[in-house]
PDB file of C-alpha atoms (C1' of nucleotides) in Angstrom:
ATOM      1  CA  UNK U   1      20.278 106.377  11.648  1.00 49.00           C
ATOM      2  CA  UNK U   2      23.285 105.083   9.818  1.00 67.00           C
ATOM      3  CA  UNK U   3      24.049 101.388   9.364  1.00 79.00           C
ATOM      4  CA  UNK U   4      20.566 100.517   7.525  1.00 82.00           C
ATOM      5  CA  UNK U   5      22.377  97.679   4.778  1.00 88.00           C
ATOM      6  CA  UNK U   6      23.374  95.465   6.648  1.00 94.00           C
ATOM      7  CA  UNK U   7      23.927  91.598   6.179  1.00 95.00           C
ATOM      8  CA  UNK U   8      21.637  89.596   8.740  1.00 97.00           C
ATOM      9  CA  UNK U   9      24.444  88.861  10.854  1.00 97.00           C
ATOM     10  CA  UNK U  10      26.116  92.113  10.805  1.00 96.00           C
ATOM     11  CA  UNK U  11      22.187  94.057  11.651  1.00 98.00           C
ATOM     12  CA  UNK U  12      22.045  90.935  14.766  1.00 98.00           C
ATOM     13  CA  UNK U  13      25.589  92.236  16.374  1.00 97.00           C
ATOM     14  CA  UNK U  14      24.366  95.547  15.983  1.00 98.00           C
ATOM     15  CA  UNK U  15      21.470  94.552  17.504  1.00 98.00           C
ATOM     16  CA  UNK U  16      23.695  93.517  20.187  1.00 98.00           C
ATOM     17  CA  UNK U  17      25.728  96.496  20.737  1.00 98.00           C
ATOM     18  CA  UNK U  18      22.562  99.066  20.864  1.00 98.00           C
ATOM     19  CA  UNK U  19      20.512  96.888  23.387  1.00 98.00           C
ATOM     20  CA  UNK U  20      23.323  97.851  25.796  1.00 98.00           C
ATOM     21  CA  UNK U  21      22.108 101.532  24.999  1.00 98.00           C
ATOM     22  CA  UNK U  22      18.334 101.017  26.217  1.00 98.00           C
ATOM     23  CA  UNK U  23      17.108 102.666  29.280  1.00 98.00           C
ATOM     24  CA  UNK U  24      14.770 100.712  31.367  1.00 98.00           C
ATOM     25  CA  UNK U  25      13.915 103.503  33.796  1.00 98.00           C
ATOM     26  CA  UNK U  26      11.707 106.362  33.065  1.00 98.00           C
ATOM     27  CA  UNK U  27      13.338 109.684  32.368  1.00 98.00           C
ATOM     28  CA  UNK U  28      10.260 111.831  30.654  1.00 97.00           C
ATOM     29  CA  UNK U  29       9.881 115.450  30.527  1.00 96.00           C
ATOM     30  CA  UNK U  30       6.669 117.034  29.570  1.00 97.00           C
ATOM     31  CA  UNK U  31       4.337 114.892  27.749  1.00 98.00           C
ATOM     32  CA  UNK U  32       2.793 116.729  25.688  1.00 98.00           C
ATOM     33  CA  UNK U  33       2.658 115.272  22.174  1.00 98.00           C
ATOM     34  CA  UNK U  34       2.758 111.158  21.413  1.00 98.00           C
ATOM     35  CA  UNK U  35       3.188 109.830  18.359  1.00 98.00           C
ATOM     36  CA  UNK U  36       2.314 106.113  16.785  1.00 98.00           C
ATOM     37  CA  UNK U  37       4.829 105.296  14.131  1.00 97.00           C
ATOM     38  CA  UNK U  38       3.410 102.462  11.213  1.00 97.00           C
ATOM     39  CA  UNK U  39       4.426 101.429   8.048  1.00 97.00           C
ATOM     40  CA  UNK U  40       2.652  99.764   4.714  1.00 97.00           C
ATOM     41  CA  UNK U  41       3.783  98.874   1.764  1.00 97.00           C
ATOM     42  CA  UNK U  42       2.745  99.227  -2.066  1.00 96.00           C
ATOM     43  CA  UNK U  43       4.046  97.982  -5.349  1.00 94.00           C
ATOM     44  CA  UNK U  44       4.596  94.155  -3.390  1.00 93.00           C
ATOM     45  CA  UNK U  45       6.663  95.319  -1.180  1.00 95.00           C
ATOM     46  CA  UNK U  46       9.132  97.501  -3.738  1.00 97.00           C
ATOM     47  CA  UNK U  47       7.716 100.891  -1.660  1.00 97.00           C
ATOM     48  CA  UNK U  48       7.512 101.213   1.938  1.00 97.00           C
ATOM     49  CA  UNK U  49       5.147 103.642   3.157  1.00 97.00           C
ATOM     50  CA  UNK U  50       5.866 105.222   6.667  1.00 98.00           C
ATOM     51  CA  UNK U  51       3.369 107.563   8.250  1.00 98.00           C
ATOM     52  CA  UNK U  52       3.866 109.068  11.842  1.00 98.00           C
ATOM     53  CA  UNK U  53       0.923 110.426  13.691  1.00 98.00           C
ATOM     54  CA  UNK U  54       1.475 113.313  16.546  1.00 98.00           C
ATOM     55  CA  UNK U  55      -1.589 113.548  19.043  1.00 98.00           C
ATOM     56  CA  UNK U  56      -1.797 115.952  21.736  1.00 98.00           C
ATOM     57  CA  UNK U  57      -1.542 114.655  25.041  1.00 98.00           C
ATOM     58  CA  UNK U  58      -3.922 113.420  26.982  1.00 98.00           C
ATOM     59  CA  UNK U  59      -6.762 114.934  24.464  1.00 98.00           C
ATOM     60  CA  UNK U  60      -5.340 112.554  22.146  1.00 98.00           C
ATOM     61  CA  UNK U  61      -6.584 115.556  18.879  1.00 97.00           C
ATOM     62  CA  UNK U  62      -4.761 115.577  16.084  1.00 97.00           C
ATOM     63  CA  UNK U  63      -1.641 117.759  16.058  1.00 98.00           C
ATOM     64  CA  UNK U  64       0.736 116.796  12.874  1.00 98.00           C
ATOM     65  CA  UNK U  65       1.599 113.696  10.341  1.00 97.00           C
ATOM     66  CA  UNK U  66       3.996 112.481   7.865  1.00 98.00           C
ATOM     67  CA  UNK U  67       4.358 110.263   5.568  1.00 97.00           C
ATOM     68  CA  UNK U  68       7.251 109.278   3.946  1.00 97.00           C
ATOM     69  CA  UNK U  69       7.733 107.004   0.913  1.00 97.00           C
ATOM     70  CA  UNK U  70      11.083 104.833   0.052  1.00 97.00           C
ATOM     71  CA  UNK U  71      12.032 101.638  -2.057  1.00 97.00           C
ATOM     72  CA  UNK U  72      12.437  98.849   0.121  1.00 97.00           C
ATOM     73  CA  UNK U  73      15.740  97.573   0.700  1.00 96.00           C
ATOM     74  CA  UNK U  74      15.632  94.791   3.155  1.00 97.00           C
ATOM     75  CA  UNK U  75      13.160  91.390   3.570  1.00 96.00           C
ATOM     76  CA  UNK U  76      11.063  90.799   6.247  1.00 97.00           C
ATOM     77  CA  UNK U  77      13.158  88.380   8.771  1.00 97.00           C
ATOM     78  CA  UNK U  78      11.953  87.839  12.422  1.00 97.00           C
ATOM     79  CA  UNK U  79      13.973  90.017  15.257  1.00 98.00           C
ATOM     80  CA  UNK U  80      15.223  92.139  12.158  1.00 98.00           C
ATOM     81  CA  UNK U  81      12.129  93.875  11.386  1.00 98.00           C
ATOM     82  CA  UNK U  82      13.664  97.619  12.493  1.00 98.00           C
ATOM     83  CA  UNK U  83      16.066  97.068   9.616  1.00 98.00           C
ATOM     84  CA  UNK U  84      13.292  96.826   7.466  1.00 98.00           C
ATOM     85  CA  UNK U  85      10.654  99.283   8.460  1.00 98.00           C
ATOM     86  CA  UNK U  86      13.196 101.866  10.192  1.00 98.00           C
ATOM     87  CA  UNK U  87      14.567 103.596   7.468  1.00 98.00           C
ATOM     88  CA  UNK U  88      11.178 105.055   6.118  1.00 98.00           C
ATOM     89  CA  UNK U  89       9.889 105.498   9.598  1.00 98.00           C
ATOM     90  CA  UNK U  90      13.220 107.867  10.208  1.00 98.00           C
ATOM     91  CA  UNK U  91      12.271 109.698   6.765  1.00 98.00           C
ATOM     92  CA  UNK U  92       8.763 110.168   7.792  1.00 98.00           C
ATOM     93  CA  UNK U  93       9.966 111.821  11.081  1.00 98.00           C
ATOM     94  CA  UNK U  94      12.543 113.876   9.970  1.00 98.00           C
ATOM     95  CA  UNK U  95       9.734 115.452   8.146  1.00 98.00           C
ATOM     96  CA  UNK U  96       8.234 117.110  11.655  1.00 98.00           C
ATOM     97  CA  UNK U  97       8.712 120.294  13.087  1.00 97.00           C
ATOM     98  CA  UNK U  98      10.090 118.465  16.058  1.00 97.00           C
ATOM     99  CA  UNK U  99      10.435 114.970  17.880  1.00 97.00           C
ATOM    100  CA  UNK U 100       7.647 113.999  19.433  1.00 98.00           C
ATOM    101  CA  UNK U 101       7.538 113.303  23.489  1.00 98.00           C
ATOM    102  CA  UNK U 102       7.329 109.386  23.408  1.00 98.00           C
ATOM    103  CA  UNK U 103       6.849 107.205  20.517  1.00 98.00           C
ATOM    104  CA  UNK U 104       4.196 104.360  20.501  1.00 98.00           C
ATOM    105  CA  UNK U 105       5.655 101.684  18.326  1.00 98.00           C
ATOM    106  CA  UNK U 106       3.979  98.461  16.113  1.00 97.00           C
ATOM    107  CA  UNK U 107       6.426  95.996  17.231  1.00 98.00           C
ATOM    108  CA  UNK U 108       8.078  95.282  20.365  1.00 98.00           C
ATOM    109  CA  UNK U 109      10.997  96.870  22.067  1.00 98.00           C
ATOM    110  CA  UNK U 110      13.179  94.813  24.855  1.00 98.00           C
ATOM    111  CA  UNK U 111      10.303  91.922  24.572  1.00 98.00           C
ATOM    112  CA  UNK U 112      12.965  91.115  21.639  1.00 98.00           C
ATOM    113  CA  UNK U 113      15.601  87.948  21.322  1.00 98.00           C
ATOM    114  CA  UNK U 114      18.531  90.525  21.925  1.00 98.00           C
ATOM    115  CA  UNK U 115      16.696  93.371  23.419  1.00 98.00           C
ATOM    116  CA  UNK U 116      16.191  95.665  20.455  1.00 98.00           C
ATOM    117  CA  UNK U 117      12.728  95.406  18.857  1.00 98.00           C
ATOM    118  CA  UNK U 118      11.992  98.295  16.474  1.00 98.00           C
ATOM    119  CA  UNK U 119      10.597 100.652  19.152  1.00 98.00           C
ATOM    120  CA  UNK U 120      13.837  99.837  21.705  1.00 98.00           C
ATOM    121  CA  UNK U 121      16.033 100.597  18.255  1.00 98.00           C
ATOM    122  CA  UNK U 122      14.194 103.796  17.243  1.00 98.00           C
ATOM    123  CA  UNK U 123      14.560 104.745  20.848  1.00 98.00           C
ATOM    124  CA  UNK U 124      17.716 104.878  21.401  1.00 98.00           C
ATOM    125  CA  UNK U 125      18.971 106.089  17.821  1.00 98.00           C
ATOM    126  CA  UNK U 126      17.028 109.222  18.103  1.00 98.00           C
ATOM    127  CA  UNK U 127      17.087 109.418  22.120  1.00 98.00           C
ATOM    128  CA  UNK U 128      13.580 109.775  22.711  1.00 98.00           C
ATOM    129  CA  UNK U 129      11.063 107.646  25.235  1.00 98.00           C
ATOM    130  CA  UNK U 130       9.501 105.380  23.059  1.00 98.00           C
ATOM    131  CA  UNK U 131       7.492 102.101  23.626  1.00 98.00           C
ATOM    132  CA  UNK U 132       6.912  98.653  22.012  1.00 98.00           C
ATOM    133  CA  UNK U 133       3.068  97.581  21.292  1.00 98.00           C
ATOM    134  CA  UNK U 134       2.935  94.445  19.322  1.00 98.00           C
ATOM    135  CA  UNK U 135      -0.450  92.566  18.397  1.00 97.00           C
ATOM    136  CA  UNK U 136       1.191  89.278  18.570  1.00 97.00           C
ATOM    137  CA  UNK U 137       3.818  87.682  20.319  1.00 97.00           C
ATOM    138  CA  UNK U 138       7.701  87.438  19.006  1.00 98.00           C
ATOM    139  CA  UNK U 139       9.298  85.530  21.809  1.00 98.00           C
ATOM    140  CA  UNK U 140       8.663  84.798  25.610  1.00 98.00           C
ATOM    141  CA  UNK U 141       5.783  83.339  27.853  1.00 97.00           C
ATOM    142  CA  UNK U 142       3.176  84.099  29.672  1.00 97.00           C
ATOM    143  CA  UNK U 143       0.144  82.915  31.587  1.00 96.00           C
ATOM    144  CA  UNK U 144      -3.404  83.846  30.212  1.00 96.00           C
ATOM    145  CA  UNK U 145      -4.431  87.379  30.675  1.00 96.00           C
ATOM    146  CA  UNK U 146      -7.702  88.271  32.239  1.00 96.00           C
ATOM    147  CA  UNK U 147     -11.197  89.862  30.520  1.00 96.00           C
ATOM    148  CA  UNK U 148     -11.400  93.180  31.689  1.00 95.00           C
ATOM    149  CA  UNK U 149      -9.880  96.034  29.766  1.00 96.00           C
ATOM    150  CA  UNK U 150      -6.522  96.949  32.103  1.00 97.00           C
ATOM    151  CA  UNK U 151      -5.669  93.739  33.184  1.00 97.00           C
ATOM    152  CA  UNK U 152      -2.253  91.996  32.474  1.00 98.00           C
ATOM    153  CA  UNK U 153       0.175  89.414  33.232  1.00 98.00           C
ATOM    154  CA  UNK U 154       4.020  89.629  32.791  1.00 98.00           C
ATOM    155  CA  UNK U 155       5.961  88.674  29.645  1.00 98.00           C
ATOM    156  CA  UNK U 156       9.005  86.496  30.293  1.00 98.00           C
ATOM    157  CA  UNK U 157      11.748  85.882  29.074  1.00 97.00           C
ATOM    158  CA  UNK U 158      10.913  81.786  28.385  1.00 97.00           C
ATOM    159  CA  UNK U 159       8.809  79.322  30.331  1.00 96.00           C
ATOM    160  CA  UNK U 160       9.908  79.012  33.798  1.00 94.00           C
ATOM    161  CA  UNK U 161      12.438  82.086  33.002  1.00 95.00           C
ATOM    162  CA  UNK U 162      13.342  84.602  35.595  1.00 95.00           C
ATOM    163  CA  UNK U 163      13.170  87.905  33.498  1.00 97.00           C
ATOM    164  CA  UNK U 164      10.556  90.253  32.756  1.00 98.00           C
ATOM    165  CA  UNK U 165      10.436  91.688  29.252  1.00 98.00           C
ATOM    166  CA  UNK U 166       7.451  92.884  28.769  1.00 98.00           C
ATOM    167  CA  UNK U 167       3.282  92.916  29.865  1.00 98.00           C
ATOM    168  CA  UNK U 168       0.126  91.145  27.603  1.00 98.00           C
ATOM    169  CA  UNK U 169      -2.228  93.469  28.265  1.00 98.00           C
ATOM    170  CA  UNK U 170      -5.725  93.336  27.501  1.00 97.00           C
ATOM    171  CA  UNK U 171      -6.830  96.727  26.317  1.00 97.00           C
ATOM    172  CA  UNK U 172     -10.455  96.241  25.147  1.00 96.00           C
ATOM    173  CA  UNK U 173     -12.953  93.754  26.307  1.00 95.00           C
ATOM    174  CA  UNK U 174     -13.924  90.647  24.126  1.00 94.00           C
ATOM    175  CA  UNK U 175     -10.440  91.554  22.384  1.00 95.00           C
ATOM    176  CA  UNK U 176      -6.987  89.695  21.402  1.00 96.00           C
ATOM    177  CA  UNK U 177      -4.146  91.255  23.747  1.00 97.00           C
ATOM    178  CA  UNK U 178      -1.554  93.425  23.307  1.00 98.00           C
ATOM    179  CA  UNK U 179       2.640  93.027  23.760  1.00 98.00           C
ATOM    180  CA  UNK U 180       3.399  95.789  25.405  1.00 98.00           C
ATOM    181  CA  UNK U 181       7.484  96.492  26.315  1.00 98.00           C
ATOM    182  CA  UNK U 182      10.045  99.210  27.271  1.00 98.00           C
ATOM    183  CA  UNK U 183      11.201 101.168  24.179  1.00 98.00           C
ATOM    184  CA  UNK U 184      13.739 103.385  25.894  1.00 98.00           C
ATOM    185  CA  UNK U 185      13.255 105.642  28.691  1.00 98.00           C
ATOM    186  CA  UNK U 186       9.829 104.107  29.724  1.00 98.00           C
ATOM    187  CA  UNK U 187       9.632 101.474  32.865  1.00 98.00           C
ATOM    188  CA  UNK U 188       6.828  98.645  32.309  1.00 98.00           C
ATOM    189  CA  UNK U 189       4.781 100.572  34.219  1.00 98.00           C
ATOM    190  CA  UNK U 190       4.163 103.574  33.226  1.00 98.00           C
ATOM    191  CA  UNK U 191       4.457 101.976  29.385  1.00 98.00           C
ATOM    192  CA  UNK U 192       1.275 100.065  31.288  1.00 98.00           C
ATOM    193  CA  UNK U 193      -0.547 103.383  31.866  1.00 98.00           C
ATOM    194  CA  UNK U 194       0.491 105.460  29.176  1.00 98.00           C
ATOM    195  CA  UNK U 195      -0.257 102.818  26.393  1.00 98.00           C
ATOM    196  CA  UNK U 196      -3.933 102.519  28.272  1.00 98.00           C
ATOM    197  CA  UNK U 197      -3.860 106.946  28.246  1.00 98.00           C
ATOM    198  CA  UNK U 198      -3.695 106.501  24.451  1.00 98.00           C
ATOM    199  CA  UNK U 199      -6.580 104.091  24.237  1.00 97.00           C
ATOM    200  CA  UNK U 200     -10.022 105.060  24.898  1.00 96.00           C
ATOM    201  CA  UNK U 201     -11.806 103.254  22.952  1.00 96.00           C
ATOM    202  CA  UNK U 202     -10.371 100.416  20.427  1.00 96.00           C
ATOM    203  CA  UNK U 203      -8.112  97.724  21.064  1.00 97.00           C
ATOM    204  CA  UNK U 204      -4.978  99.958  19.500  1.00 97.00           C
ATOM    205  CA  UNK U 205      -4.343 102.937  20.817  1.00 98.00           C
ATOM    206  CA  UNK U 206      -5.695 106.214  18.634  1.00 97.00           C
ATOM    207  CA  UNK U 207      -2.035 107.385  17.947  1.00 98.00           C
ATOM    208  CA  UNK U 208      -0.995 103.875  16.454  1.00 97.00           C
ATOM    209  CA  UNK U 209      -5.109 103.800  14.363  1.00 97.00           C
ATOM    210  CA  UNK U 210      -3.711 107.664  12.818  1.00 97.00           C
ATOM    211  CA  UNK U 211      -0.638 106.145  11.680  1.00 97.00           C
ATOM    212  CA  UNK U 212      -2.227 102.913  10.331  1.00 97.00           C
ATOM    213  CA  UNK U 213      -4.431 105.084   8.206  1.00 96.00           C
ATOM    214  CA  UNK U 214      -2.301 107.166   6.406  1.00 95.00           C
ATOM    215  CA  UNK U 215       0.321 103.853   5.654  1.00 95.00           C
ATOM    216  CA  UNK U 216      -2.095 102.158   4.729  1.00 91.00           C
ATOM    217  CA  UNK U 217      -6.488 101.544   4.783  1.00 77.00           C
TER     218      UNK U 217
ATOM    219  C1'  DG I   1      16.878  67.802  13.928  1.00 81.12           C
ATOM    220  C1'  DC I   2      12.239  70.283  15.069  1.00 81.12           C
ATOM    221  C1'  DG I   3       9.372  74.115  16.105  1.00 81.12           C
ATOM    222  C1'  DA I   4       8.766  79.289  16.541  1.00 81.12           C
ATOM    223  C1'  DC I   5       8.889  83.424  14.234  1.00 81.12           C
ATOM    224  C1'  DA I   6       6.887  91.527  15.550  1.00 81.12           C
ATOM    225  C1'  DG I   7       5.291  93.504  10.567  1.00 81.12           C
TER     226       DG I   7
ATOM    227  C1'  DA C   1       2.680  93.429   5.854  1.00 81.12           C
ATOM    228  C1'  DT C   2      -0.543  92.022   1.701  1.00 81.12           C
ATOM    229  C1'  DC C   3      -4.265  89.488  -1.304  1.00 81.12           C
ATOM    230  C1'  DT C   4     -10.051  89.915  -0.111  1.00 81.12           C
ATOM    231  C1'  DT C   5     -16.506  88.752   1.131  1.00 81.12           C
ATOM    232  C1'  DG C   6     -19.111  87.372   3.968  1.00 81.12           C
ATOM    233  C1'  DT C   7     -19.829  86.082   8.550  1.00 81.12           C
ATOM    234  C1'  DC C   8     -19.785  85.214  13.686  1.00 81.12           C
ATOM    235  C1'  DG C   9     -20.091  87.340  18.332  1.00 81.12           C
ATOM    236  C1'  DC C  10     -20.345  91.101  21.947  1.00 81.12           C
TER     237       DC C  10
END
DNA sequence: GCGACAG
DNA sequence: ATCTTGTCGC
């Protein structure tokens, strides 16, 4: 929303300062439209290509996108990828009617070295319930998950750790799980069932395939 | 010093 | 993320 060039260490004591913002708790109105948020990039990396997808909820039809297009201004570096990706995702929503209800993120959100993955930072900069769903793991440990579609196993913190940041979850059979986390205003939990009410079918949920799609196949 | 490391 | 065909498994 504002500080987007930023040296590494300046965008990590940021990082810092809005972790202390995230709410762990649920505190969601009406859900009636959910949004996946992705990005893609063209030109090598010069362009980044943001697309937000708004679903109705829980039909999951189609109910408005955007896609926004900017020059890239800052390299991929692991635990900064917000400051990377968040400035065209920002564009891309600013181009809707209105915020959506909750915001399903690529990435993680608390399940983050300092707390703020991208969905935790888009969260709290634009106040809305969002929540992290990562295809692979960027920090903590966890047990193996079982087979069936719905199971899970918490995310700590480190091996032997004491914290809980965030749930592997396997959402489809016979598939790779998924890193689900608290965004901002979304326990675990219901990030547990809500992430499974946006997937019917596939491994990702449908809101996060609509946004793939128009950033990138 | 060595290994890990979202997209 | 992106560059890319065929191939293995449910």
């Amino acid at each position: 929303m504002h500080p987007w060039n930023l040296s590494p260490a300046q965008a990590r004591a940021l990082q810092l300062e809005l972790a202390a913002r995230v709410e762990r708790q649920d505190r969601l109105g009406p859900l009636r439209r959910v949004a996946g948020v992705d990005v893609g990039f063209e030109d090598g990396g010069a362009v980044t290509r943001a697309a937000v997808a708004v679903l109705d909820f829980p039909a999951l039809t189609p109910a408005a996108q955007a896609v926004a297009r900017v020059p890239t201004t800052f390299p991929y570096v692991p635990g900064l990828l917000s400051f990377r990706e968040g400035p065209g995702v920002l564009a891309a929503l600013g181009q809707l009617e209105a915020l959506p209800d909750l915001l399903l993120c690529d990435g993680q959100g608390i399940a983050h070295p300092r707390r703020l993955g991208i969905a935790s930072h888009l969260g709290v900069l634009l106040d809305v319930p969002s929540i992290g769903v990562g295809k692979s793991r960027l920090t903590g440990w966890h047990e193996a998950v079982g087979p069936e579609k719905g199971d899970w196993v918490p995310l700590w913190d480190r091996r032997g750790g004491s914290e809980v940041i965030g749930a592997v979850l396997r959402s489809r059979r016979g598939c790779l799980p998924l890193y689900i986390s608290i965004g901002h205003r979304v326990s675990l939990a219901t990030a547990i069932e809500l992430v499974l009410a946006c997937t019917p079918r596939y491994r990702l949920p449908e809101t996060t395939r609509q946004a793939h799609r128009l950033a990138s196949g």
